[in-house]
GROMACS .gro file of C-alpha atoms in nm:
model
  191
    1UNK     CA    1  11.034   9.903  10.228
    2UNK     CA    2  10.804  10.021   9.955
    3UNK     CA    3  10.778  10.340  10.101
    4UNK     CA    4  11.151  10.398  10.085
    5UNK     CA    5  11.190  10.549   9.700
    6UNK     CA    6  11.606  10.500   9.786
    7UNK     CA    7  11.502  10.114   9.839
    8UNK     CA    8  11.362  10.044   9.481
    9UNK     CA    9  11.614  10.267   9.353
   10UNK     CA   10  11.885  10.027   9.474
   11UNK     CA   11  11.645   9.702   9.379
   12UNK     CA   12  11.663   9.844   8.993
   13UNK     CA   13  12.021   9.886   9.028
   14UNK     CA   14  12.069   9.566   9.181
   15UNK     CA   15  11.858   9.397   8.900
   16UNK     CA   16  12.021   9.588   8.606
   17UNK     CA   17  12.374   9.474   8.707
   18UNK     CA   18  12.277   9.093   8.788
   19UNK     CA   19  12.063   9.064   8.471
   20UNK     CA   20  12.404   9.230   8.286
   21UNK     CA   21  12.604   9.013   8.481
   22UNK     CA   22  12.445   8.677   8.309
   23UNK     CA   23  12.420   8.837   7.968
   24UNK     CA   24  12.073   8.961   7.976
   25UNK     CA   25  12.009   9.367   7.919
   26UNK     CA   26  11.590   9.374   7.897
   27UNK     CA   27  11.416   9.318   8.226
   28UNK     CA   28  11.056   9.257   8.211
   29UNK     CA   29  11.025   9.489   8.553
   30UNK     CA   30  10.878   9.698   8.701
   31UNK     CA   31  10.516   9.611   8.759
   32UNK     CA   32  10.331   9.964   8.690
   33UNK     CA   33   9.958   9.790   8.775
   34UNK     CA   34   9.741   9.917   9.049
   35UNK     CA   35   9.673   9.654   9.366
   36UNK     CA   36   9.333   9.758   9.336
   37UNK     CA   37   9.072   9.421   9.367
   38UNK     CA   38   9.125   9.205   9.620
   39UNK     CA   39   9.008   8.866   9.431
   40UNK     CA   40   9.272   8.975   9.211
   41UNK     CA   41   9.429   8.636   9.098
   42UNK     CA   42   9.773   8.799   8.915
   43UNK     CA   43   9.928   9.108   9.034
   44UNK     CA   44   9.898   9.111   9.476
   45UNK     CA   45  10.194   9.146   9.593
   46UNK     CA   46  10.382   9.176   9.273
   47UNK     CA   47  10.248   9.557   9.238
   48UNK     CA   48  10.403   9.872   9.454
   49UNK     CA   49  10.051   9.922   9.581
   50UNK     CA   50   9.714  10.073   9.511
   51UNK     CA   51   9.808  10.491   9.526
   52UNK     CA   52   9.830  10.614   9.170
   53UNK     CA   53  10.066  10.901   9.265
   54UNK     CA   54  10.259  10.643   9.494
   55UNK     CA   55  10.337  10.392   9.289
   56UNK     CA   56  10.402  10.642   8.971
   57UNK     CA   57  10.697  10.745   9.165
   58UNK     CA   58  10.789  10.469   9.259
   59UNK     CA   59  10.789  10.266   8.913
   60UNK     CA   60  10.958  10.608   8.791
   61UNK     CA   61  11.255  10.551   9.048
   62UNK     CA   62  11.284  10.185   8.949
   63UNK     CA   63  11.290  10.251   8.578
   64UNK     CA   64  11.515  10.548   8.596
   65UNK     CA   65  11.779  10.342   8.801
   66UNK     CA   66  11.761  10.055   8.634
   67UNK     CA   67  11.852  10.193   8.309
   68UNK     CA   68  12.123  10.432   8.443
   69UNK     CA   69  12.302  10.092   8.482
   70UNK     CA   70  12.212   9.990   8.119
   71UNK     CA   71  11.950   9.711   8.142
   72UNK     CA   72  11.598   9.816   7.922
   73UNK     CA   73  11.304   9.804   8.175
   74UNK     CA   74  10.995   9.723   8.112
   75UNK     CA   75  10.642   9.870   8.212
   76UNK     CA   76  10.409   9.596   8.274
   77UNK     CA   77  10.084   9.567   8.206
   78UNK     CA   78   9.976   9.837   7.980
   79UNK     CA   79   9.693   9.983   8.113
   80UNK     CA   80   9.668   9.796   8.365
   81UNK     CA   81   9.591   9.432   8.511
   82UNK     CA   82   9.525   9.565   8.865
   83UNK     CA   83   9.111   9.545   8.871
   84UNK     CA   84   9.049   9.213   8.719
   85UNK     CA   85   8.929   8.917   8.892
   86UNK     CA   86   9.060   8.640   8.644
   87UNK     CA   87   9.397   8.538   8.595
   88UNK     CA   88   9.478   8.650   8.167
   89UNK     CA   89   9.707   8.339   8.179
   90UNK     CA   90   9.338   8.156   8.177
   91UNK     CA   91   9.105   8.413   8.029
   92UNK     CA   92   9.059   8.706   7.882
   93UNK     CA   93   8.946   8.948   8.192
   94UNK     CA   94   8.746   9.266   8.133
   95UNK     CA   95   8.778   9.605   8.283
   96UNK     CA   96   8.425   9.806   8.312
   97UNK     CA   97   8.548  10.168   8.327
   98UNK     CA   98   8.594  10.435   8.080
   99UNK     CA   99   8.919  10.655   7.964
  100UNK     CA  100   8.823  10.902   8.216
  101UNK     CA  101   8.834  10.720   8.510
  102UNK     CA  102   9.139  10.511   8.385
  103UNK     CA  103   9.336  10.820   8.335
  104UNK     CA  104   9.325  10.931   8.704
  105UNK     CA  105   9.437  10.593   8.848
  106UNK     CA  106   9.564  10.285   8.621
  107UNK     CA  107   9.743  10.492   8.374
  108UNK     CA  108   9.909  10.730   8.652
  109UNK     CA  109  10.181  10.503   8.701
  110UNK     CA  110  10.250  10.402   8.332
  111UNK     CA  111  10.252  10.791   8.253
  112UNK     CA  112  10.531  10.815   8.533
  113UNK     CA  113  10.757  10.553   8.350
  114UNK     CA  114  10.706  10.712   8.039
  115UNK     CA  115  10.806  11.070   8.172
  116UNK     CA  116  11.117  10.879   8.363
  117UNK     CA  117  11.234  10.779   7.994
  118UNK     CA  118  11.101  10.357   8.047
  119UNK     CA  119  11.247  10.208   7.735
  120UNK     CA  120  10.964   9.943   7.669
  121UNK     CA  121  10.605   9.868   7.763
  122UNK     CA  122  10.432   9.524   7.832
  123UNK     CA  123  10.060   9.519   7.696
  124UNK     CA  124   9.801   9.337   7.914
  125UNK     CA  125   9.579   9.031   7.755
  126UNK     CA  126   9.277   9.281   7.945
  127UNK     CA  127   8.989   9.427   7.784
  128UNK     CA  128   8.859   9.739   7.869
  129UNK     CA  129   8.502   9.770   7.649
  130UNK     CA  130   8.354  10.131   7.782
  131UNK     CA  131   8.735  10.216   7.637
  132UNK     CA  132   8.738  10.010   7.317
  133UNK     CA  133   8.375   9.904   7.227
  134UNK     CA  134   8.562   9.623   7.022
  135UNK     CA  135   8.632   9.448   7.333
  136UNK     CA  136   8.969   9.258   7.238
  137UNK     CA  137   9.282   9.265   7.476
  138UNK     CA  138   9.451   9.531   7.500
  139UNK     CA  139   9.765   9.383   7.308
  140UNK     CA  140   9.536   9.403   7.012
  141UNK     CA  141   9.331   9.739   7.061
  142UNK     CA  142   9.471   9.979   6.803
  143UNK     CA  143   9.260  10.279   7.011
  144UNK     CA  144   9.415  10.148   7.334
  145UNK     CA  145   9.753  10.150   7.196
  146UNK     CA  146   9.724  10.427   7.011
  147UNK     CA  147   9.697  10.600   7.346
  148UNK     CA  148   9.993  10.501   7.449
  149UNK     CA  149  10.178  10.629   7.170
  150UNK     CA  150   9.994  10.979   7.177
  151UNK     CA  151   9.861  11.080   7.435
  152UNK     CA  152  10.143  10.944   7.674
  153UNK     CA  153  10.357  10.969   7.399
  154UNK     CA  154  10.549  10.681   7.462
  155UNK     CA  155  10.792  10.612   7.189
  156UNK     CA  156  10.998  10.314   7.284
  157UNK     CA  157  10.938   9.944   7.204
  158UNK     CA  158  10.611   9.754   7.288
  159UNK     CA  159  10.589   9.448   7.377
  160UNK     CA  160  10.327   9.141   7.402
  161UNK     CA  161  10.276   8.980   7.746
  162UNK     CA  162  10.314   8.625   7.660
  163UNK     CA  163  10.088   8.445   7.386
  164UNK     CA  164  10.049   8.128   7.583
  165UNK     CA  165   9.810   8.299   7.771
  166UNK     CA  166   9.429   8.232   7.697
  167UNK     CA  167   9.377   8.597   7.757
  168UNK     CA  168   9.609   8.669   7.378
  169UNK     CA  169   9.412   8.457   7.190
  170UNK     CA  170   9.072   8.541   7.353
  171UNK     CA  171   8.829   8.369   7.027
  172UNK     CA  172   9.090   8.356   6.759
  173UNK     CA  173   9.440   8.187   6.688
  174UNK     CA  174   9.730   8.279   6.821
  175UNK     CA  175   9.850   8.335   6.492
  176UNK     CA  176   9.591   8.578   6.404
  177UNK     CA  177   9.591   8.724   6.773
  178UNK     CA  178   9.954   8.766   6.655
  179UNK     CA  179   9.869   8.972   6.329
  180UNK     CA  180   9.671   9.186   6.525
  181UNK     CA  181   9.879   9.262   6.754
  182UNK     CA  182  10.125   9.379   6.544
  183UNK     CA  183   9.871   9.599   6.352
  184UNK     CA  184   9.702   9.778   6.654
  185UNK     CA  185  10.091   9.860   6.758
  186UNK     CA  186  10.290   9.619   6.913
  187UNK     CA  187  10.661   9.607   6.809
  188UNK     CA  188  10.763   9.246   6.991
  189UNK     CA  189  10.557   8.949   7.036
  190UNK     CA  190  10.658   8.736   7.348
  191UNK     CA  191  10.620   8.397   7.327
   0.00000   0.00000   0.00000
């Protein structure tokens, strides 16, 4: 049950030791986004639900047991792909709201993994323009990331969602999507 904390505790721990058990020690879990639109195309069911407080704790208790068994998890999608109503894998989405109201619901849940000690964080292909006037994904907003790093103060390893997805490249190439990336603050590109 989702509203069993002891539950996802055991689903990280179960996660960490099969990922371990096949050789792999970086899971790209747990979904920190909000299950906030309905038309959402993307995140549904694969978020804890739509209660910032809620689901902070409960991406905090799957974090903090997955790595207690030694697998890196991973905070997905930085800030958030929980109010869009396009799927990034097609297009580049766009979030209307400002830092302020952001900080009181989307970004709840990623501050929770970061105070639980999350090792690495997924960007989202999402732009959020009353945020960053530039308007570019997330993955390459250097003010977006930089937020991340400081005011969460988040010091582990980011990481790219995948650059297959429209939503990456959003007007440019992927290779310069890539460069820029890199430059507003990612540390890993994904495919």
């Amino acid at each position: 049950s989702l509203e069993d904390e002891a539950a996802i505790a055991w689903a990280g721990r179960v996660t960490a030791r099969d990922a371990l058990a096949v050789g792999l020690n970086w899971i790209f879990a747990p979904v920190a986004d909000l299950d906030l639109e309905p038309e959402n195309p993307i995140v549904q069911t694969r978020a804890f639900g739509a209660d910032p407080a809620r689901v902070g704790r409960q991406v905090a208790a799957w974090v903090a047991a997955c790595q207690a068994e030694g697998a890196l998890a991973c905070a997905k999608h930085y800030p958030g792909h929980g109010r869009t109503r396009h799927d990034s894998h097609d297009r580049l989405p766009t979030v209307d709201l400002p830092l302020a109201a952001l900080t009181t619901s989307d970004l709840v849940p990623f501050a929770s993994a970061v105070a639980a000690g999350v090792g690495s964080v997924m960007t989202s292909h999402v732009a959020f323009p009353r945020w960053d006037p530039a308007g570019v994904p997330a993955t390459r907003s250097p003010v977006i990331l930089g937020h991340l790093r400081e005011a969460l103060g988040f010091q582990g390893l980011v990481v790219t969602d995948a650059f297959i997805m429209s939503g990456a490249q959003a007007g440019i190439t992927e290779a310069a999507a890539a460069v820029a990336s890199i430059a507003a603050g990612c540390d890993i590109l994904l495919y």
